[in-house]
Amino acid sequence: MTTKPTHASEVPSNPQSGKHQINLIRGWPNPGLLPVDLLSAAAQRNLSDPAIYVPALQYGPDSGYQPLREALATWLSEHYRVERDPNRICISGGASQNVACILQSFTDPNVTQAVWCISPSYHLVFQIFRDNGFEGRLRATPEDEEGVDIEALETKLAEFEKHTPEAKAPVSDAGKYRKHYRHVIYAVPTCSNPSGKTMSLRRREALVRLARKYDALIICDDVYDFLQWRIDSDPSKVSSSLSANEHPEMLLPRLCDIDLAMGRANNDPHGFGHAVSNGSFSKLTGPGMRTGWLEGSPAFAFGLAQTGATKSGGSPSQFSASIMADLVQSGALQERLATTLRPQLQHRHRIMMQAIHKHLEPLNVGIRDAGLVNGSVYGGYFVWLTLEEGISAKLVSEVTMTEENLVVGNGTMFQVPGDEASVYLDNAVRLTFAYVPEKDLVEGVERLSNVLQRIKADPEKYKALASTMADSDIIDANK
């Protein structure tokens, strides 16, 4: 029986391997990527001015710290080429907390029939859905090469509706500022976690049309949009302007913007819309800032601000939001993304991909070099590998841990609980290039290659050694 770690920093390890641990599952920024200088300077400026620190340290308005809403509206409208409207923005306590608030305000156990997760899916979101009443009602729908298999999802939705009775009376009254959707669709359209894929424009448009048809709300985790780069560019040649190095593939419209451009749907008289963008500063500054935003229709953003916890405690992350407002207003954050964070992630990705092509491609491991099919841009934190037929990713992850002191994410972690059979993922491995020291990116890939070669050389031996370690043990220890 495997002992479950008691703290996230306690990682299952095998000191008998004689090797230091390399953690390629943890989706954190490397400590060297944290902008301590910018955050410190902004905090000092804010805390020296009572006009800023008094409201920043008090209960915040329901929709969030207004200077940040204004600054985000300017930045996001310029980046996505949409009309500026602060009323479309509601400040959150980060993307994860915001998913919970969205579910609390816009779903109902008797009205909302299912949550559809594009699979493979971000594994830590599942418990948020369960905590909000969707235990046993999570459904998997597959990706395709363009990000989501629309035909498969529509077939599943149509079949589901055919055998699902009419919704019961809602448990709670949505009131005039909110509504209860019949379905929820969860997606990471750009630089998906875990697959790294970016959803094509036609798939984005088709998904919005499908959501409108079936009264679904698409929750888009748009947390990697600003962390993209051309795979053929030189990461050492940087510009202080984010837009200077942007490629059209980096500027695909968000689903919330596509939804808005289509006009109000016939079944949406109050204009809540059918897609929202869930943004976060966690990957842009540091996860500990716990500050993010939602962008959707003005009606949806206002309705989200009516969530009970927000009405009671005020907007979450009020002080952190004041720091983010300082950095966005001044352009310091955008400059740092352009000159430091994006080039550093590009450099790390290139190091890992060179090692993958050298050590894993000869072992028939499938690799995706760009986010879009035949694209020239990649981004995010993760690389998704497809193993040779007959090799279990779960077995590989166990052997890498016990024999190489290497932690990788096996595909089964990213299966939708309760609907695992719908999308087979025991043939895939996720690696993270953002966290460990650069030298460990290469060594980690080499260790994985060694394990794959040993398993291929003696498959029966390793099948017999397979343990019963639960994915949850690894997940809890290596978030």
XYZ file of C-alpha atoms in Angstrom:
479
model
C 0.000 0.000 0.000
C 1.343 3.403 -0.975
C 1.538 6.018 1.752
C -0.160 9.225 0.664
C 2.013 12.322 1.039
C 0.728 14.765 3.616
C 1.830 17.968 1.924
C 2.155 19.133 -1.656
C 5.910 19.562 -1.281
C 6.382 15.934 -0.213
C 7.002 14.132 -3.471
C 7.041 10.329 -3.730
C 10.682 9.505 -4.226
C 13.004 6.547 -4.442
C 16.343 7.453 -2.877
C 17.586 3.946 -3.717
C 17.860 5.069 -7.335
C 20.864 7.171 -6.340
C 19.627 10.047 -8.493
C 18.252 13.428 -7.561
C 14.588 13.852 -8.257
C 13.413 15.547 -11.446
C 9.788 16.657 -11.304
C 8.329 17.048 -14.799
C 4.703 17.011 -13.693
C 4.524 20.122 -11.534
C 2.847 22.975 -13.429
C 4.601 25.780 -11.566
C 6.894 28.545 -12.823
C 10.556 28.127 -12.000
C 11.457 30.375 -9.017
C 13.738 32.352 -11.309
C 10.703 33.371 -13.368
C 8.901 35.036 -10.458
C 8.938 38.868 -10.847
C 9.933 39.683 -7.280
C 11.357 43.087 -8.202
C 8.226 44.240 -10.010
C 5.896 43.031 -7.271
C 8.003 44.571 -4.515
C 8.181 47.957 -6.226
C 4.449 48.008 -6.973
C 3.571 47.033 -3.396
C 5.791 49.796 -2.018
C 4.210 52.378 -4.311
C 0.708 51.319 -3.339
C 1.411 51.170 0.395
C 2.932 54.644 0.378
C -0.172 56.301 -1.069
C -3.316 56.382 1.101
C -5.435 57.102 -1.956
C -4.451 53.610 -3.117
C -3.843 51.578 0.026
C -7.035 52.530 1.856
C -9.418 51.108 -0.783
C -6.955 48.316 -1.583
C -6.976 47.081 2.018
C -10.731 47.485 2.545
C -13.569 45.286 1.301
C -13.634 45.565 -2.467
C -16.580 46.315 -4.748
C -18.414 43.229 -5.972
C -17.115 43.457 -9.536
C -13.540 43.984 -8.406
C -10.878 46.646 -8.042
C -11.976 49.251 -10.573
C -8.494 50.433 -11.671
C -7.649 46.834 -12.594
C -10.910 46.401 -14.501
C -10.100 49.577 -16.434
C -6.487 48.570 -17.093
C -7.459 45.069 -18.193
C -10.162 46.426 -20.478
C -7.550 48.549 -22.252
C -4.934 45.798 -22.506
C -7.301 43.016 -23.550
C -9.146 45.152 -26.102
C -5.849 46.125 -27.731
C -4.574 42.548 -27.754
C -7.731 40.832 -29.010
C -8.853 43.717 -31.261
C -12.248 44.058 -29.593
C -14.182 47.030 -28.259
C -13.052 48.192 -24.843
C -15.676 47.631 -22.149
C -14.760 47.365 -18.436
C -18.325 46.204 -17.764
C -17.460 42.883 -19.398
C -14.819 42.222 -16.726
C -15.185 40.876 -13.192
C -12.085 40.418 -11.018
C -11.598 36.975 -9.474
C -9.394 35.173 -6.985
C -7.715 33.236 -9.792
C -8.972 30.849 -12.466
C -9.695 27.915 -10.144
C -11.686 29.933 -7.631
C -13.540 31.576 -10.479
C -14.708 28.256 -11.937
C -16.284 27.505 -8.558
C -17.998 30.911 -8.461
C -19.303 30.486 -12.012
C -20.801 27.119 -11.096
C -22.353 28.517 -7.914
C -24.033 31.350 -9.786
C -24.905 29.900 -13.185
C -25.693 26.225 -12.634
C -28.310 24.344 -10.640
C -28.339 20.621 -9.727
C -31.839 20.194 -11.170
C -31.399 22.334 -14.264
C -27.800 21.757 -15.359
C -27.631 18.221 -16.697
C -23.918 17.614 -17.282
C -20.431 19.081 -17.503
C -18.638 18.188 -20.742
C -14.840 18.198 -20.505
C -12.723 18.152 -23.645
C -10.431 15.206 -22.987
C -7.571 15.021 -22.166
C -8.532 17.659 -19.637
C -6.913 19.692 -16.878
C -6.999 17.185 -14.047
C -7.404 19.483 -11.037
C -10.645 21.018 -12.320
C -12.599 17.803 -11.789
C -12.893 18.207 -8.027
C -14.234 21.739 -8.473
C -17.088 20.325 -10.537
C -17.692 17.565 -8.007
C -17.745 20.022 -5.117
C -20.469 21.958 -6.903
C -22.872 19.047 -7.297
C -21.682 17.343 -10.475
C -20.418 14.072 -9.010
C -21.352 11.390 -11.548
C -22.299 13.974 -14.173
C -18.915 14.672 -15.747
C -18.726 13.614 -19.387
C -15.670 13.277 -21.627
C -15.630 14.427 -25.218
C -12.522 13.930 -27.361
C -10.066 16.350 -28.872
C -9.183 16.079 -32.518
C -6.206 17.593 -34.288
C -7.957 20.985 -34.290
C -8.725 21.026 -30.585
C -12.213 19.560 -30.197
C -14.107 16.923 -32.165
C -17.300 18.867 -32.827
C -19.128 15.967 -34.474
C -18.426 13.712 -31.504
C -19.597 16.342 -29.018
C -22.806 17.075 -30.914
C -23.549 13.366 -31.208
C -23.045 12.955 -27.462
C -25.203 15.986 -26.643
C -28.008 14.892 -28.961
C -27.974 11.349 -27.578
C -27.874 12.672 -24.032
C -30.882 14.929 -24.616
C -32.802 12.089 -26.221
C -32.600 10.021 -23.037
C -32.714 12.797 -20.435
C -36.025 13.886 -18.926
C -37.006 17.509 -18.759
C -35.247 19.479 -16.061
C -36.913 19.615 -12.667
C -37.723 22.804 -10.842
C -34.479 24.548 -9.863
C -33.161 24.113 -6.345
C -32.608 27.861 -6.127
C -34.011 30.870 -7.911
C -31.523 32.360 -10.360
C -33.104 35.769 -9.943
C -32.993 38.485 -12.566
C -29.210 38.861 -12.633
C -28.265 35.236 -13.342
C -29.474 32.171 -15.230
C -29.047 28.410 -14.974
C -27.538 26.776 -18.058
C -28.594 23.297 -19.141
C -25.016 22.186 -19.863
C -21.462 23.309 -19.108
C -18.552 22.766 -21.500
C -15.030 23.124 -20.102
C -12.156 23.939 -22.461
C -8.618 25.314 -22.623
C -8.743 26.612 -26.210
C -5.187 27.997 -26.437
C -2.118 25.917 -25.499
C -4.336 23.342 -23.850
C -3.314 21.741 -20.586
C -2.298 18.939 -21.022
C -2.141 18.425 -24.791
C -0.581 21.736 -25.865
C -3.059 22.004 -28.743
C -4.635 25.267 -29.818
C -8.206 25.160 -31.081
C -8.557 26.311 -34.687
C -10.788 29.255 -35.580
C -13.403 27.094 -37.271
C -13.593 24.799 -34.247
C -14.011 27.816 -31.961
C -16.884 29.127 -34.049
C -18.521 25.703 -34.284
C -18.238 25.157 -30.532
C -19.962 28.474 -29.798
C -22.779 27.614 -32.213
C -23.172 24.244 -30.520
C -23.329 25.852 -27.073
C -26.070 28.181 -28.263
C -28.055 25.286 -29.698
C -27.957 23.238 -26.487
C -28.065 26.095 -23.945
C -24.534 25.382 -22.759
C -22.048 27.665 -21.052
C -18.474 27.287 -22.302
C -15.968 28.015 -19.533
C -12.657 28.762 -21.248
C -9.476 28.732 -19.203
C -7.591 31.343 -21.243
C -4.540 31.353 -18.997
C -1.822 30.766 -21.617
C -2.864 33.238 -24.330
C 0.019 35.636 -23.551
C 2.578 32.827 -23.265
C 3.038 31.908 -26.923
C 6.000 32.161 -29.276
C 7.089 31.325 -32.795
C 8.921 28.018 -32.739
C 11.331 29.162 -35.460
C 12.325 32.458 -33.793
C 15.408 33.125 -31.679
C 14.449 33.475 -27.987
C 17.572 35.570 -27.365
C 16.308 38.319 -29.691
C 13.623 40.095 -27.715
C 11.601 43.275 -28.018
C 10.145 45.326 -25.194
C 6.775 45.208 -26.960
C 4.544 42.140 -26.792
C 2.893 43.024 -30.090
C 6.229 43.302 -31.927
C 6.727 39.542 -31.895
C 3.118 38.448 -32.227
C 2.064 36.142 -35.027
C -1.529 35.808 -36.317
C -1.698 32.367 -34.709
C -1.252 34.073 -31.321
C -4.248 36.336 -31.909
C -7.089 33.900 -32.447
C -10.330 35.332 -31.056
C -11.503 34.065 -27.712
C -14.750 32.132 -27.681
C -16.384 34.881 -25.595
C -15.566 37.384 -28.361
C -16.922 35.067 -31.054
C -20.093 34.642 -29.010
C -20.479 38.406 -28.610
C -19.894 38.996 -32.340
C -22.680 36.548 -33.224
C -25.214 38.706 -31.408
C -27.659 37.685 -28.735
C -28.963 34.119 -29.120
C -32.711 33.560 -29.460
C -32.811 31.553 -26.216
C -30.849 34.217 -24.318
C -33.181 37.221 -23.945
C -31.171 38.776 -21.107
C -27.850 38.597 -22.949
C -25.810 36.429 -20.591
C -24.057 34.781 -23.531
C -22.754 31.243 -23.966
C -18.974 31.590 -23.528
C -16.766 33.236 -20.927
C -13.022 33.809 -20.722
C -11.431 32.780 -17.426
C -8.135 34.664 -17.167
C -5.429 34.616 -14.518
C -2.208 36.315 -13.450
C -0.933 33.039 -11.949
C 1.127 32.136 -14.998
C 2.007 35.771 -15.772
C 3.319 36.787 -12.335
C 3.001 34.042 -9.729
C 0.281 31.639 -8.561
C 0.457 33.066 -5.051
C -1.026 36.362 -6.243
C -4.392 34.556 -6.549
C -5.821 37.169 -8.870
C -7.601 36.727 -12.168
C -10.548 37.969 -14.161
C -13.584 36.884 -16.098
C -14.547 38.463 -19.389
C -17.951 37.800 -20.875
C -21.101 39.750 -21.581
C -21.823 42.679 -19.247
C -24.840 40.774 -17.928
C -22.746 37.704 -17.112
C -19.946 39.702 -15.474
C -22.457 41.527 -13.290
C -24.246 38.285 -12.423
C -20.980 36.670 -11.392
C -20.323 39.591 -9.050
C -23.541 38.635 -7.222
C -22.043 35.322 -6.009
C -22.696 35.009 -2.279
C -19.075 34.823 -1.150
C -18.305 37.960 -3.142
C -21.326 39.861 -1.836
C -20.203 39.023 1.703
C -16.442 39.469 1.492
C -16.143 41.864 -1.396
C -14.128 41.164 -4.491
C -11.425 38.573 -3.805
C -7.750 39.503 -3.945
C -8.409 43.205 -3.495
C -4.859 44.104 -2.451
C -3.251 41.793 -5.010
C -5.527 43.340 -7.621
C -4.147 46.778 -6.758
C -0.628 45.507 -7.447
C -1.706 43.983 -10.751
C -3.404 47.252 -11.691
C -0.137 49.117 -11.116
C 1.817 46.718 -13.322
C -0.737 46.606 -16.135
C -1.375 50.375 -16.152
C 2.341 51.159 -16.330
C 3.039 48.516 -18.966
C 5.658 46.913 -16.703
C 3.924 43.539 -16.810
C 3.562 43.553 -20.579
C 7.229 44.514 -20.983
C 8.323 41.718 -18.674
C 6.236 39.188 -20.595
C 7.897 40.327 -23.814
C 11.486 40.560 -22.575
C 11.715 37.843 -19.941
C 8.905 35.383 -19.380
C 7.956 34.493 -22.926
C 11.575 34.217 -24.163
C 12.541 32.132 -21.121
C 9.656 29.711 -21.637
C 10.475 29.529 -25.343
C 14.100 28.740 -24.488
C 13.066 26.023 -22.035
C 10.622 24.534 -24.521
C 13.321 24.435 -27.195
C 15.742 22.655 -24.851
C 13.162 20.008 -24.004
C 12.004 19.528 -27.595
C 15.556 19.060 -28.855
C 16.036 16.347 -26.239
C 12.699 14.748 -27.128
C 13.509 14.607 -30.835
C 16.934 13.147 -30.046
C 16.026 10.587 -27.391
C 12.307 9.801 -27.742
C 11.428 10.184 -31.409
C 13.582 7.139 -32.340
C 11.433 5.145 -29.876
C 8.295 5.908 -31.923
C 7.040 8.482 -29.446
C 4.517 10.844 -31.036
C 5.302 14.562 -30.695
C 3.388 17.750 -31.481
C 5.661 20.655 -32.378
C 3.051 23.411 -32.813
C -0.246 24.293 -31.193
C -2.180 24.407 -34.463
C -2.033 21.768 -37.173
C 0.864 22.730 -39.476
C 1.323 25.801 -37.302
C 4.401 27.800 -36.384
C 3.544 28.779 -32.787
C 3.691 26.958 -29.462
C 3.017 28.060 -25.918
C 2.017 27.254 -22.369
C 3.887 24.978 -19.983
C 3.407 21.444 -21.286
C 4.404 18.866 -23.883
C 2.152 15.874 -24.624
C 3.786 12.662 -25.827
C 2.053 9.640 -27.360
C 3.721 6.308 -26.634
C 4.205 3.361 -28.941
C 1.216 1.026 -29.075
C 1.179 -1.510 -26.263
C 3.090 0.588 -23.723
C 1.109 1.754 -20.699
C 1.732 5.348 -19.640
C 0.709 4.504 -16.097
C 3.322 1.747 -15.972
C 5.918 4.085 -17.462
C 5.222 6.742 -14.818
C 5.590 4.175 -12.038
C 8.882 2.863 -13.407
C 10.321 6.337 -13.969
C 9.557 7.136 -10.345
C 10.933 3.940 -8.815
C 13.969 3.423 -11.059
C 14.895 6.925 -12.211
C 13.479 9.250 -9.522
C 11.647 11.032 -12.336
C 8.056 12.244 -11.942
C 5.957 12.509 -15.114
C 2.239 12.858 -15.707
C 0.630 9.741 -17.150
C -2.361 10.122 -19.431
C -4.839 8.455 -17.102
C -4.540 11.434 -14.734
C -6.236 13.561 -17.386
C -9.181 11.224 -18.007
C -12.591 12.490 -16.933
C -13.577 10.616 -13.747
C -16.652 8.476 -14.238
C -16.280 8.533 -18.026
C -12.745 7.230 -18.441
C -13.679 4.735 -21.136
C -14.859 7.453 -23.541
C -11.343 8.715 -24.283
C -8.370 6.340 -23.942
C -5.309 8.079 -22.511
C -3.069 5.343 -21.090
C -0.851 5.851 -24.130
C 0.240 9.406 -23.321
C 2.612 11.279 -21.016
C 2.651 14.967 -20.083
C 5.931 16.764 -19.380
C 6.329 20.270 -17.943
C 9.194 22.473 -19.126
C 8.501 25.525 -16.916
C 9.553 24.334 -13.474
C 12.809 22.390 -13.101
C 16.344 23.745 -13.730
C 17.214 23.766 -17.428
C 19.809 20.987 -17.129
C 17.123 18.711 -15.699
C 14.946 19.168 -18.784
C 17.453 17.197 -20.840
C 18.317 14.694 -18.131
C 14.636 14.087 -17.442
C 13.982 13.234 -21.081
C 17.045 10.966 -21.103
C 15.766 9.117 -18.031
C 12.363 8.671 -19.662
C 14.078 7.300 -22.757
C 16.014 4.811 -20.622
C 12.804 3.551 -19.034
C 11.026 3.148 -22.368
C 13.944 1.157 -23.732
C 13.984 -1.137 -20.693
C 10.238 -1.733 -20.843
C 10.421 -2.527 -24.558
C 13.323 -4.920 -23.958
C 11.510 -6.888 -21.222
C 7.777 -6.036 -21.208
C 6.679 -9.046 -19.153
C 9.064 -8.219 -16.336
C 7.727 -4.695 -16.021
C 4.072 -5.639 -16.274
C 4.611 -7.936 -13.322
C 6.181 -5.083 -11.351
C 3.280 -2.690 -11.909
C 2.085 -1.287 -8.597
C -1.304 -0.149 -7.417
C -0.216 3.450 -6.813
C -3.231 5.692 -7.295
C -3.047 8.663 -9.631
C -4.454 10.771 -6.803
C -1.339 10.101 -4.708
C 0.893 11.500 -7.432
C -1.455 14.384 -8.204
C -1.732 15.506 -4.583
C 2.041 15.531 -4.213
C 2.914 17.202 -7.498
C 0.316 19.822 -8.389
